[in-house]
Amino acid sequence: QVDIGGRRLVFSGDLGRYNDPVMHDPEPVPEADCVVIESTYGNRHHPPDDPVAVLGAIVERTVARGGTVVIPAFAVGRAQSLLYFLWRIRDRPALKNLRVFLDSPMAASASEMLYRHSAEHKLQKGDYEAACAAVHYVSNIEESKRLSADKEPKVIVSASGMATGGRVLHHIAAFATDTRHTLLFSGFQAAGTRGRKLLDGATEVRIHGQWIPVRAEVTEIPGLSAHADSDELIRWLRGFRRPPQRIFIVHGEPDASEALRERIGRELQWEATVPLLNEEFTL
């Protein structure tokens, strides 16, 4: 929020989910003259399925065939939620002895930060302590390499979330070639990323200069996304006590941004703009 010259500019940032099991609801903003809002999921609705139940089913069927689940995850936020969800699925008899590895130094540091700032999320300290205690933390490159060579059933959570870099690339290269394993995506995959290509059905992927055949199961859990969907974006906008004078829609692929613009006009009767690259506006 920026207040200047008697006017207020509000930028939504990445809006979170309502009724999320880990994070608090997006904070309502009562008034603004100008709003800049993201539109990552401006043309989509998250499914109503319980993401923990879906996660449990995916892990259980992978473990049953002797496979490993590799989850590319954003190191801050997503990785910590996944650790909590993976702890919750251990009540399934088949997953009682499930091995879970976190292979991301940044994610490990962020996990400690989440514990220290308990007021910023919904998790009880006891639950979060138990979830973190059930995880094996990979501390160095050599241990990460041994993890890629370990073909016993397990779950590996590693960055980066869109498979554009990081240690997860080594794990994808190691496990993508075998039908027993699963590559599970838990967040938005931007156009042009390896994650998007894999979800779109790529039969091979280039990693570190080599083409890796993809035979593993490739799937996603849209319900795990931390981004507000179209309904939630509109819900946040309805929190303003009076219509903003200007609304700019950013941070989304063209179809998503345009869909949100049309919906704002149709349902709220507010005029919104999708700025073009280098376009300038006087507020």
XYZ file of C-alpha atoms in Angstrom:
283
model
C 0.000 0.000 0.000
C 1.339 3.392 -0.995
C -0.314 6.608 0.195
C 0.890 9.676 -1.677
C -0.639 13.029 -2.555
C -3.918 12.126 -0.909
C -4.308 8.991 -3.057
C -3.867 5.320 -2.210
C -2.292 2.684 -4.465
C -2.658 -0.987 -3.450
C -0.805 -3.886 -5.065
C -2.275 -7.288 -4.275
C 0.968 -9.237 -4.594
C 0.396 -13.006 -4.855
C -3.010 -13.424 -3.250
C -3.374 -16.512 -1.088
C -6.253 -18.936 -0.672
C -9.301 -18.661 1.550
C -9.765 -21.491 4.068
C -6.226 -22.730 3.487
C -5.191 -25.345 6.100
C -1.835 -23.636 6.714
C -1.987 -19.918 5.883
C -4.389 -17.227 7.031
C -6.971 -15.788 4.644
C -5.916 -12.886 2.403
C -6.109 -9.616 4.321
C -9.022 -7.431 3.170
C -8.291 -3.885 2.056
C -11.210 -1.482 2.618
C -10.267 1.394 0.332
C -7.972 2.303 -2.571
C -8.009 4.698 -5.478
C -5.939 2.397 -7.658
C -5.541 -1.400 -7.415
C -2.952 -3.561 -9.144
C -4.056 -7.200 -8.920
C -2.394 -10.456 -9.952
C -4.172 -12.878 -12.306
C -2.194 -16.128 -12.178
C -5.411 -18.166 -11.959
C -7.701 -15.508 -13.373
C -9.324 -18.043 -15.701
C -9.357 -21.124 -13.450
C -11.149 -22.648 -10.500
C -9.375 -24.865 -8.004
C -11.072 -28.263 -7.619
C -13.008 -28.868 -4.389
C -11.118 -32.125 -3.686
C -9.244 -32.429 -0.400
C -5.599 -31.987 -1.516
C -4.320 -34.089 1.393
C -6.510 -37.015 0.320
C -5.369 -36.649 -3.298
C -1.729 -36.488 -2.174
C -2.186 -39.613 -0.065
C -3.672 -41.537 -2.985
C -0.817 -40.563 -5.323
C 1.892 -41.471 -2.811
C 0.182 -44.732 -1.852
C -0.135 -46.013 -5.414
C 3.465 -45.031 -6.188
C 4.815 -46.767 -3.097
C 2.699 -49.840 -3.919
C 4.556 -50.267 -7.198
C 7.927 -49.762 -5.493
C 8.408 -46.208 -6.733
C 9.566 -42.803 -5.517
C 7.555 -39.591 -5.639
C 9.623 -36.569 -6.685
C 7.923 -33.254 -5.868
C 9.443 -30.056 -7.309
C 8.462 -27.433 -4.750
C 8.964 -23.740 -4.151
C 11.412 -23.534 -1.276
C 9.528 -20.909 0.717
C 5.936 -21.722 1.588
C 5.105 -24.689 -0.608
C 7.801 -26.986 0.734
C 6.694 -26.361 4.328
C 3.023 -27.015 3.522
C 3.991 -30.241 1.791
C 5.910 -31.467 4.831
C 2.798 -30.913 6.928
C 0.526 -32.653 4.401
C 2.933 -35.595 4.065
C 2.902 -35.971 7.843
C -0.897 -36.033 7.811
C -1.096 -38.921 5.310
C 0.968 -41.210 7.557
C -2.216 -42.481 9.182
C -2.674 -44.661 6.102
C -1.389 -48.155 6.984
C 0.544 -48.419 3.722
C 2.372 -45.169 4.462
C 3.144 -45.638 8.152
C 6.870 -46.046 7.455
C 7.021 -43.586 4.557
C 10.436 -41.946 4.141
C 10.292 -38.237 3.322
C 13.347 -36.222 2.284
C 13.690 -32.453 1.992
C 16.533 -31.683 -0.405
C 16.783 -27.902 -0.450
C 18.962 -25.799 1.872
C 16.713 -22.777 1.374
C 13.591 -24.807 2.172
C 15.220 -26.124 5.332
C 15.995 -22.563 6.468
C 12.465 -21.432 5.642
C 11.080 -24.344 7.660
C 12.903 -23.067 10.741
C 11.545 -19.561 10.087
C 7.985 -20.888 9.919
C 8.458 -22.470 13.340
C 9.755 -19.225 14.848
C 6.868 -17.131 13.490
C 3.886 -19.215 14.559
C 1.488 -16.239 14.522
C 1.865 -15.982 10.746
C 0.172 -19.341 10.052
C -2.469 -21.714 11.425
C -0.287 -24.685 12.353
C -0.033 -25.717 15.984
C 3.563 -25.901 17.194
C 3.167 -29.520 18.260
C 1.898 -30.565 14.846
C 4.600 -28.647 13.022
C 7.319 -30.052 15.263
C 6.046 -33.576 14.601
C 5.852 -32.954 10.853
C 9.416 -31.608 10.709
C 10.750 -34.392 12.923
C 9.426 -36.962 10.441
C 11.586 -35.553 7.627
C 15.148 -36.413 6.614
C 17.017 -33.194 5.744
C 19.595 -33.526 2.986
C 22.519 -31.367 3.975
C 25.034 -31.599 1.126
C 25.525 -32.475 -2.531
C 26.985 -35.922 -1.857
C 23.988 -36.902 0.225
C 21.715 -35.590 -2.521
C 23.499 -37.779 -5.069
C 23.082 -40.832 -2.847
C 19.396 -40.020 -2.611
C 19.082 -40.066 -6.412
C 20.769 -43.457 -6.469
C 18.445 -44.870 -3.792
C 15.641 -46.676 -5.648
C 13.642 -47.719 -2.574
C 10.161 -46.124 -2.156
C 10.175 -42.610 -0.670
C 9.146 -39.014 -1.258
C 11.643 -36.333 -2.266
C 10.651 -32.680 -1.919
C 13.186 -30.455 -3.676
C 13.497 -27.081 -5.399
C 12.952 -25.477 -7.798
C 9.173 -25.598 -8.031
C 8.982 -25.322 -11.833
C 11.986 -27.594 -12.406
C 13.994 -24.742 -13.909
C 17.089 -25.429 -11.785
C 18.299 -26.676 -8.439
C 18.802 -30.141 -6.993
C 15.430 -31.392 -8.174
C 16.804 -31.677 -11.710
C 19.140 -34.471 -10.626
C 16.215 -36.331 -9.077
C 14.028 -35.889 -12.151
C 16.837 -37.232 -14.323
C 17.243 -40.215 -11.994
C 13.573 -41.155 -11.601
C 11.774 -39.970 -14.748
C 12.925 -42.932 -16.810
C 11.089 -45.613 -14.770
C 7.328 -46.234 -14.799
C 7.343 -47.088 -11.085
C 8.056 -43.508 -10.097
C 5.950 -40.331 -10.049
C 6.791 -36.690 -10.802
C 4.262 -34.679 -8.823
C 3.795 -30.935 -9.394
C 2.201 -28.926 -6.622
C 2.075 -25.390 -7.974
C 1.670 -23.171 -11.003
C 3.944 -24.040 -13.926
C 4.694 -21.099 -16.190
C 4.806 -21.444 -19.953
C 8.214 -22.523 -21.224
C 9.354 -24.190 -17.982
C 10.274 -27.855 -17.693
C 7.390 -28.290 -15.306
C 4.874 -27.051 -17.847
C 6.395 -29.185 -20.607
C 6.217 -32.291 -18.425
C 2.599 -31.637 -17.460
C 1.776 -31.046 -21.114
C 2.948 -34.592 -21.881
C 6.580 -34.252 -22.976
C 8.066 -37.686 -23.600
C 11.604 -36.447 -22.990
C 13.160 -33.501 -21.222
C 16.591 -31.884 -21.525
C 18.541 -31.757 -18.267
C 22.200 -30.720 -18.000
C 22.723 -31.149 -21.718
C 21.174 -34.608 -21.974
C 17.755 -35.723 -23.176
C 16.031 -37.782 -20.505
C 13.143 -40.072 -21.558
C 10.035 -39.609 -19.423
C 8.305 -42.862 -18.508
C 7.295 -42.022 -14.937
C 3.774 -40.990 -14.033
C 3.496 -37.193 -14.286
C 0.667 -35.565 -12.376
C -0.304 -32.499 -10.362
C -2.515 -31.456 -7.452
C -4.087 -28.116 -8.446
C -5.735 -27.891 -5.031
C -2.321 -27.437 -3.412
C -1.760 -24.160 -5.214
C -1.166 -21.194 -2.923
C -2.572 -18.778 -5.518
C -6.147 -17.548 -5.269
C -8.306 -18.810 -8.123
C -10.756 -16.708 -10.119
C -13.509 -16.863 -7.483
C -11.074 -15.934 -4.714
C -9.668 -12.998 -6.668
C -13.190 -11.645 -7.098
C -13.923 -12.301 -3.408
C -10.918 -10.184 -2.417
C -11.994 -7.355 -4.707
C -15.477 -7.398 -3.179
C -13.826 -6.429 0.119
C -13.396 -2.822 -1.020
C -16.059 -0.554 0.494
C -16.154 1.587 -2.654
C -15.045 0.814 -6.213
C -11.411 1.758 -6.956
C -11.041 4.385 -9.664
C -8.513 2.295 -11.601
C -7.782 -1.445 -11.662
C -4.736 -2.860 -13.434
C -4.417 -6.616 -13.994
C -0.883 -8.024 -14.039
C 1.150 -11.167 -13.296
C -0.766 -13.617 -15.448
C -0.685 -15.222 -18.850
C -2.728 -13.274 -21.436
C -5.789 -15.562 -21.346
C -5.923 -15.475 -17.549
C -5.564 -11.693 -17.347
C -8.205 -11.090 -20.004
C -10.637 -13.541 -18.377
C -10.302 -11.742 -15.052
C -10.787 -8.354 -16.714
C -14.023 -9.529 -18.319
C -15.275 -11.043 -15.076
C -14.577 -7.849 -13.088
C -16.571 -5.865 -15.632
C -19.432 -8.362 -15.745
C -19.841 -9.075 -12.025
C -18.592 -5.904 -10.321
C -19.296 -3.391 -13.095
C -15.794 -1.993 -12.593
C -13.553 -1.036 -15.498
C -10.216 -2.846 -15.467
C -7.146 -2.629 -17.700
C -4.567 -5.230 -18.728
C -1.436 -3.103 -19.334
C 0.800 -3.801 -22.311
C 4.567 -4.024 -22.013
C 6.086 -0.530 -21.472
C 2.632 1.117 -21.455
C 2.514 4.156 -19.147
C -0.363 5.554 -17.097
C -0.814 8.779 -15.186
C -2.637 8.232 -11.910
